[in-house]
DNA sequence: CTATGTAAACAAC
DNA sequence: GTTGTTTACATAG
């Protein structure tokens, strides 16, 4: 069995095909081809072994694709909910594909950890399978990117926000999604006793010019999305400090620090009020004139020299430093937006934004195996025939996670693309 | 001095 | 209560 690059895909001990090529659910080809891994990566029909299903090491989310489009695509002519009421959580997009993110099954949300990200998929696969096969050369010899310190700690919030937005199709996320993303990689954001970090996130979002608020989410939702400016997408993000008010008239060091503050009483009162009325006026103006936002007077410092991009992610997120370090992993559950996440289909071809529905339906699809079975039942009920063969394919992903030794997670996980073929190999889906 | 995090006031929803 | 804007303060370097 060959993938699109002509590389041989070996059958692993788990009855997974394993491609040596690194792919990503954010691969534009993948997105444009309607999540069809077969067509995108040239998986052609082949005699397939009927693999054990679900596989022992099943697919799980990588952090970077937590909010990405993980689809289970299946062409059905009859609404799934008519065939199977339990499939209520499934959405159908315009093409009649049922779509559902896999997040609801993800152990990331039940057995969270401070994940150690490894650079290449083969490492994770090795960890899972105990395989001793050496890594492919093309994977082990990556370009000498500026190794971004990926420990998550001591990375500025502005950079983290930048990263999570860059990792999202459309470069926009809701505040809660940003919270969740950062919470997964910043230890101090996982301490339940600390809530100030959210304040800091909002502070950075608001003050840093790289982050702006997009349109209100298609009217009905009050959730606004934060997005990267075009400039930020191209040139990276700059220090939030640069956008702070000109400190030239700052109170002198240890001169009269406390008294002044106590006297003034209100920290943001005056200016906040100004800003509020400014925004109100802006909104009014927008409604009446319909012109884009005109920047009111802003007295932030002049940005003469662009911040040295070297210390900020310029474009392509540098791969995480390969690390086998084993850091202790807290077992307490992290707070994330209520599951499940659904793909927003309000904008057909545009990058999907995810909105959390809460609470999750009671009888929601409990696991991916059930999900697959429901879809297959629907497929058969729609008049199709055939025997389904499951052929999980392990694609090396950009980042994989290996749980820390003391993690409650029973098994290590990787990001596996599970594809199922009908008997003629003409169809596949993934979830 | 800069960069950063954090606390907090305050408005708006 | 959450979201967003802004100022104030502390601290590391
Ligand atoms: Mg901003």
XYZ file of C-alpha atoms (C1' of nucleotides) and ligand atoms in Angstrom:
458
model
C 0.000 0.000 0.000
C 1.408 3.302 -1.090
C 0.636 6.791 -0.103
C 0.601 9.756 -2.391
C 4.314 10.139 -2.232
C 4.841 6.618 -3.347
C 6.104 5.580 -0.017
C 5.413 2.166 1.189
C 3.136 2.019 4.156
C 3.964 -0.827 6.395
C 1.401 -2.648 8.396
C 2.097 -2.194 12.021
C 1.531 -4.545 14.875
C -1.751 -2.799 15.525
C -2.952 -3.461 12.021
C -2.445 0.135 11.222
C -0.949 1.289 8.050
C 1.823 3.631 8.720
C 2.851 6.335 6.364
C 6.275 7.841 6.707
C 4.918 11.158 5.572
C 4.058 13.788 8.022
C 0.617 15.174 7.478
C -1.624 17.476 9.301
C -5.299 18.040 9.578
C -4.477 21.646 8.858
C -2.893 20.753 5.588
C -4.600 22.993 3.063
C -4.848 20.114 0.648
C -6.649 18.198 3.271
C -9.066 20.974 3.951
C -9.726 21.703 0.315
C -10.401 18.100 -0.464
C -13.160 17.900 2.059
C -11.271 15.942 4.597
C -10.719 13.056 2.323
C -7.451 11.577 3.242
C -7.648 9.097 0.477
C -7.776 11.641 -2.250
C -5.437 14.034 -0.589
C -2.774 11.595 0.189
C -3.355 9.252 -2.637
C -4.394 6.267 -0.683
C -5.661 3.884 -3.271
C -7.707 0.846 -2.774
C -5.837 -2.216 -1.861
C -6.551 -5.557 -0.346
C -7.021 -4.677 3.224
C -6.856 -6.847 6.235
C -9.837 -6.676 8.482
C -8.199 -5.053 11.371
C -9.256 -5.302 14.906
C -11.501 -2.427 15.695
C -11.241 -0.281 17.542
C -7.541 -0.478 17.573
C -5.745 -0.674 20.825
C -4.055 2.644 20.455
C -6.770 4.732 19.086
C -6.642 8.152 17.643
C -6.490 11.100 19.908
C -6.057 14.727 19.525
C -2.871 16.569 19.398
C -2.862 19.862 21.183
C -2.503 21.834 18.045
C -5.503 20.256 16.499
C -7.666 20.414 19.521
C -9.676 23.067 17.850
C -8.906 21.922 14.406
C -11.183 20.248 12.031
C -11.258 16.624 12.878
C -13.911 15.229 10.713
C -15.845 12.142 10.409
C -17.066 12.524 6.932
C -19.690 10.281 5.484
C -21.959 10.934 2.558
C -25.502 10.210 3.501
C -28.687 11.097 1.701
C -30.961 10.660 4.668
C -30.489 12.775 7.724
C -28.740 10.745 10.273
C -31.138 11.728 12.986
C -33.965 10.034 11.124
C -32.100 6.818 10.962
C -30.559 6.914 14.324
C -31.816 9.339 16.954
C -28.652 8.903 18.859
C -26.806 10.691 16.162
C -28.355 13.949 17.197
C -24.996 15.344 17.959
C -23.872 14.924 14.445
C -24.103 17.744 12.056
C -24.411 17.562 8.358
C -22.632 19.964 6.214
C -23.739 21.101 2.818
C -22.351 18.105 1.090
C -24.268 15.797 3.303
C -21.262 14.742 5.192
C -21.763 14.104 8.799
C -19.237 15.984 10.730
C -18.212 15.767 14.257
C -15.112 16.580 16.034
C -13.432 13.907 17.957
C -12.730 16.081 20.894
C -15.418 14.497 22.925
C -13.502 11.299 23.066
C -10.214 12.832 23.653
C -8.416 11.832 26.788
C -6.956 15.262 26.787
C -10.103 16.324 28.474
C -10.401 13.583 30.977
C -6.861 12.735 31.799
C -5.073 15.912 31.077
C -1.453 16.371 31.566
C 1.338 18.638 30.858
C 2.074 16.842 27.691
C 5.455 16.276 26.406
C 5.421 16.960 22.786
C 7.755 15.079 20.665
C 8.838 16.215 17.338
C 7.996 13.395 15.068
C 5.341 10.853 14.797
C 7.584 7.900 14.629
C 8.649 8.534 18.157
C 5.131 8.341 19.384
C 4.483 5.298 17.329
C 7.565 3.717 18.657
C 6.395 4.454 22.134
C 3.121 2.806 21.413
C 4.251 -0.181 19.543
C 7.612 -0.720 21.017
C 8.896 -0.857 17.511
C 12.570 -0.624 17.055
C 12.440 0.693 13.546
C 14.657 3.669 13.032
C 13.123 6.978 12.068
C 13.064 7.923 8.434
C 15.901 10.133 7.445
C 13.751 12.917 6.115
C 12.039 13.195 9.416
C 15.034 13.049 11.608
C 16.830 15.684 9.618
C 14.651 18.682 10.010
C 15.723 22.138 9.049
C 17.515 24.061 11.703
C 14.617 26.134 12.785
C 14.979 28.383 15.750
C 13.991 25.903 18.346
C 11.163 27.555 20.114
C 11.300 26.832 23.741
C 8.262 24.719 23.928
C 8.160 24.058 27.564
C 5.131 26.268 27.625
C 6.391 28.009 30.646
C 8.223 31.293 30.418
C 6.680 31.883 27.045
C 4.929 35.180 26.974
C 1.173 35.095 26.853
C 1.266 37.194 23.749
C 3.297 34.542 22.018
C 1.059 31.777 23.226
C -1.974 33.594 21.980
C -0.218 34.143 18.736
C 0.598 30.480 18.484
C -2.867 29.238 19.143
C -4.327 31.651 16.668
C -1.769 30.721 14.077
C -2.600 27.115 14.618
C -6.244 27.699 13.948
C -7.766 27.812 10.507
C -8.924 31.349 10.011
C -6.684 32.541 12.791
C -9.531 33.212 15.103
C -10.698 31.757 18.345
C -13.086 32.709 21.041
C -11.762 33.790 24.363
C -12.739 30.527 25.952
C -10.973 28.582 23.307
C -7.877 30.609 23.903
C -8.197 29.906 27.584
C -8.426 26.202 26.957
C -5.524 26.177 24.575
C -3.254 27.983 26.928
C -4.403 26.003 29.876
C -3.111 22.891 28.277
C 0.419 24.070 27.992
C 0.997 26.525 30.752
C 1.426 24.926 34.134
C 0.589 28.036 36.028
C -2.726 28.177 34.238
C -3.534 24.735 35.512
C -3.300 25.657 39.130
C -6.892 25.871 40.255
C -6.000 28.426 42.851
C -4.909 30.845 40.198
C -7.358 32.715 38.071
C -5.309 35.789 37.427
C -3.894 34.317 34.286
C -7.178 34.804 32.519
C -6.969 38.420 33.398
C -3.549 38.448 31.856
C -4.814 36.815 28.722
C -7.487 39.411 28.345
C -4.982 42.092 29.076
C -2.771 40.870 26.282
C -5.611 40.411 23.864
C -6.866 43.848 24.492
C -3.632 45.753 24.597
C -1.686 44.011 21.890
C -2.457 45.346 18.478
C -1.850 42.001 16.901
C -5.120 40.777 18.310
C -8.382 42.196 17.191
C -11.935 41.164 17.555
C -13.587 39.755 14.536
C -17.185 39.984 13.604
C -19.744 38.843 16.018
C -20.316 35.215 15.369
C -22.986 35.405 12.698
C -25.477 37.327 14.647
C -27.034 34.814 16.905
C -24.090 34.189 19.119
C -22.792 36.787 21.454
C -19.377 35.267 21.320
C -16.934 37.360 19.481
C -13.839 35.872 18.056
C -10.354 37.116 18.510
C -8.299 37.077 15.415
C -4.849 37.922 14.268
C -4.365 40.955 12.159
C -3.044 40.382 8.687
C 0.134 42.027 9.742
C 0.508 39.728 12.683
C -0.044 36.710 10.520
C 2.715 37.872 8.252
C 5.133 39.474 10.622
C 4.427 37.971 13.951
C 3.371 39.533 17.172
C 5.139 42.178 19.154
C 5.519 42.740 22.786
C 2.374 43.831 24.476
C 4.500 46.228 26.439
C 4.947 48.293 23.344
C 1.325 49.177 23.308
C 1.172 50.388 26.815
C 0.660 53.965 27.565
C 3.650 56.187 27.305
C 5.352 55.772 30.614
C 7.292 58.998 30.383
C 5.173 60.589 33.027
C 5.279 57.599 35.270
C 5.616 58.223 38.940
C 9.187 58.106 40.040
C 10.693 55.093 41.597
C 9.850 54.751 45.236
C 8.986 58.400 45.377
C 5.349 58.317 46.191
C 4.051 55.058 44.942
C 1.318 54.055 47.239
C -0.157 57.398 48.186
C -0.759 58.351 44.623
C -2.556 55.196 43.882
C -4.703 55.287 46.932
C -5.606 58.816 46.229
C -6.644 58.278 42.672
C -8.701 55.360 43.704
C -9.792 54.228 40.324
C -7.275 52.611 38.102
C -8.939 52.611 34.782
C -11.912 54.698 35.567
C -11.309 57.792 33.607
C -9.728 56.221 30.602
C -12.009 53.236 30.610
C -14.973 55.509 30.531
C -13.434 57.366 27.653
C -12.826 54.154 25.808
C -16.328 52.979 26.410
C -17.901 56.079 25.006
C -15.422 55.995 22.209
C -16.489 52.502 21.307
C -20.090 53.485 21.578
C -19.583 56.352 19.220
C -17.714 54.071 16.910
C -20.524 51.618 16.931
C -23.000 54.330 16.205
C -20.899 55.611 13.381
C -20.576 52.143 11.944
C -24.269 51.669 11.975
C -25.028 54.936 10.301
C -22.172 55.171 7.878
C -21.095 51.622 7.565
C -17.467 52.502 7.412
C -14.804 50.352 8.941
C -13.477 51.368 12.242
C -11.512 54.521 12.163
C -8.835 54.542 14.731
C -9.476 57.201 17.276
C -6.662 59.017 18.858
C -4.330 56.645 20.489
C -1.430 57.805 22.511
C 0.577 54.699 22.571
C 4.230 54.868 22.006
C 5.659 55.125 18.585
C 6.795 51.820 17.310
C 10.002 52.777 15.665
C 11.982 49.639 15.395
C 10.049 46.494 14.832
C 10.551 44.143 17.626
C 13.316 41.724 16.743
C 11.531 38.870 15.188
C 14.113 36.482 16.369
C 12.538 36.117 19.724
C 9.051 35.964 18.388
C 7.619 33.333 16.143
C 7.974 34.785 12.722
C 5.912 32.535 10.564
C 6.055 28.829 10.608
C 5.839 27.680 14.143
C 9.074 26.091 14.946
C 8.836 22.457 15.772
C 9.035 21.707 19.411
C 12.367 20.720 20.685
C 12.612 16.993 20.805
C 12.526 16.133 24.384
C 12.353 12.952 26.272
C 12.360 14.721 29.542
C 9.806 13.368 31.914
C 8.211 16.019 33.961
C 5.642 15.285 36.605
C 2.143 15.498 35.391
C -0.714 16.835 37.406
C -3.691 14.591 37.268
C -6.281 17.126 38.093
C -8.680 17.733 35.311
C -8.334 20.947 33.451
C -11.289 23.063 32.719
C -12.158 23.213 29.089
C -15.185 24.407 27.255
C -18.008 21.976 27.490
C -17.894 19.213 25.021
C -18.694 18.422 22.390
C -17.396 20.833 19.881
C -19.084 21.125 16.586
C -17.875 22.515 13.411
C -19.613 25.675 12.553
C -21.168 25.261 9.171
C -22.491 28.750 8.899
C -19.664 29.616 6.599
C -19.488 26.796 4.118
C -16.023 27.047 2.743
C -14.510 29.362 5.235
C -12.386 28.001 7.975
C -14.604 26.503 10.540
C -14.819 27.983 13.922
C -15.758 25.789 16.735
C -18.428 26.566 19.191
C -19.024 24.619 22.282
C -22.481 23.397 22.947
C -23.323 23.040 26.511
C -24.400 20.978 28.094
C -23.548 17.989 26.063
C -26.475 15.804 25.153
C -27.046 13.005 27.555
C -27.039 10.194 25.086
C -24.241 11.472 23.058
C -22.045 9.261 21.018
C -19.935 7.765 23.728
C -16.924 6.752 21.789
C -15.474 6.651 18.391
C -16.289 3.037 17.775
C -19.955 3.722 18.332
C -19.657 6.727 16.178
C -18.265 4.712 13.377
C -20.911 2.077 13.745
C -23.686 4.632 13.669
C -22.337 6.120 10.563
C -22.001 2.803 8.930
C -25.539 1.883 9.877
C -26.696 5.091 8.357
C -24.718 4.331 5.304
C -26.354 0.973 4.925
C -29.782 2.361 5.694
C -29.286 4.793 2.887
C -29.243 1.904 0.522
C -25.604 1.177 0.232
C -24.212 -2.218 0.508
C -20.859 -3.546 1.219
C -18.631 -4.822 3.857
C -16.693 -2.314 5.771
C -13.090 -2.750 6.448
C -11.300 -0.672 8.937
C -7.829 0.302 8.191
C -6.435 2.657 10.720
C -3.551 4.508 9.315
C -0.971 6.080 11.503
C 0.235 9.232 9.968
C 3.114 10.845 11.666
C 1.890 14.115 12.905
C 3.631 17.330 13.587
C 3.383 16.793 17.228
C 2.520 13.872 19.285
C 2.046 13.536 22.941
C 3.506 11.045 25.236
C 2.020 11.066 28.662
C 4.237 11.424 31.612
C 5.007 8.281 33.543
C 2.743 9.153 36.377
C -0.119 10.085 34.193
C -3.397 8.423 34.791
C -3.634 7.871 31.129
C -3.573 4.186 30.593
C -2.052 4.142 27.194
C 0.069 6.489 25.282
C -1.584 8.112 22.394
C -0.828 9.311 19.007
C -2.739 10.879 16.250
C -4.015 8.169 14.093
C -6.096 8.576 11.041
C -8.631 5.865 11.031
C -9.952 5.227 7.631
C -12.526 2.762 6.684
C -12.992 1.288 3.311
C -15.938 -0.336 1.791
C -15.252 -3.528 0.040
C -14.370 -1.827 -3.142
C -12.139 0.629 -1.444
C -14.068 3.498 -2.907
C -14.858 5.195 0.287
C -13.147 6.243 3.377
C -13.812 8.270 6.379
C -11.870 9.485 9.252
C -12.474 10.453 12.746
C 15.154 51.145 31.113
C 12.205 47.146 28.853
C 9.407 43.065 29.055
C 6.232 40.683 31.486
C 2.838 39.269 34.722
C -0.569 40.514 37.808
C -4.111 43.118 40.309
C -7.711 45.891 39.882
C -11.150 49.577 38.492
C -14.593 50.096 35.550
C -17.988 49.720 31.601
C -20.830 46.995 29.019
C -23.354 43.005 28.211
C -20.500 36.612 36.069
C -17.989 37.380 31.663
C -15.664 40.222 28.418
C -12.929 44.026 27.236
C -10.144 48.287 28.171
C -7.063 50.462 30.739
C -3.997 51.972 34.483
C -0.979 50.765 38.419
C 2.487 48.154 40.441
C 6.105 44.541 41.060
C 9.931 42.191 39.423
C 13.509 40.196 36.491
C 17.071 41.250 33.699
Mg -6.014 44.118 20.808
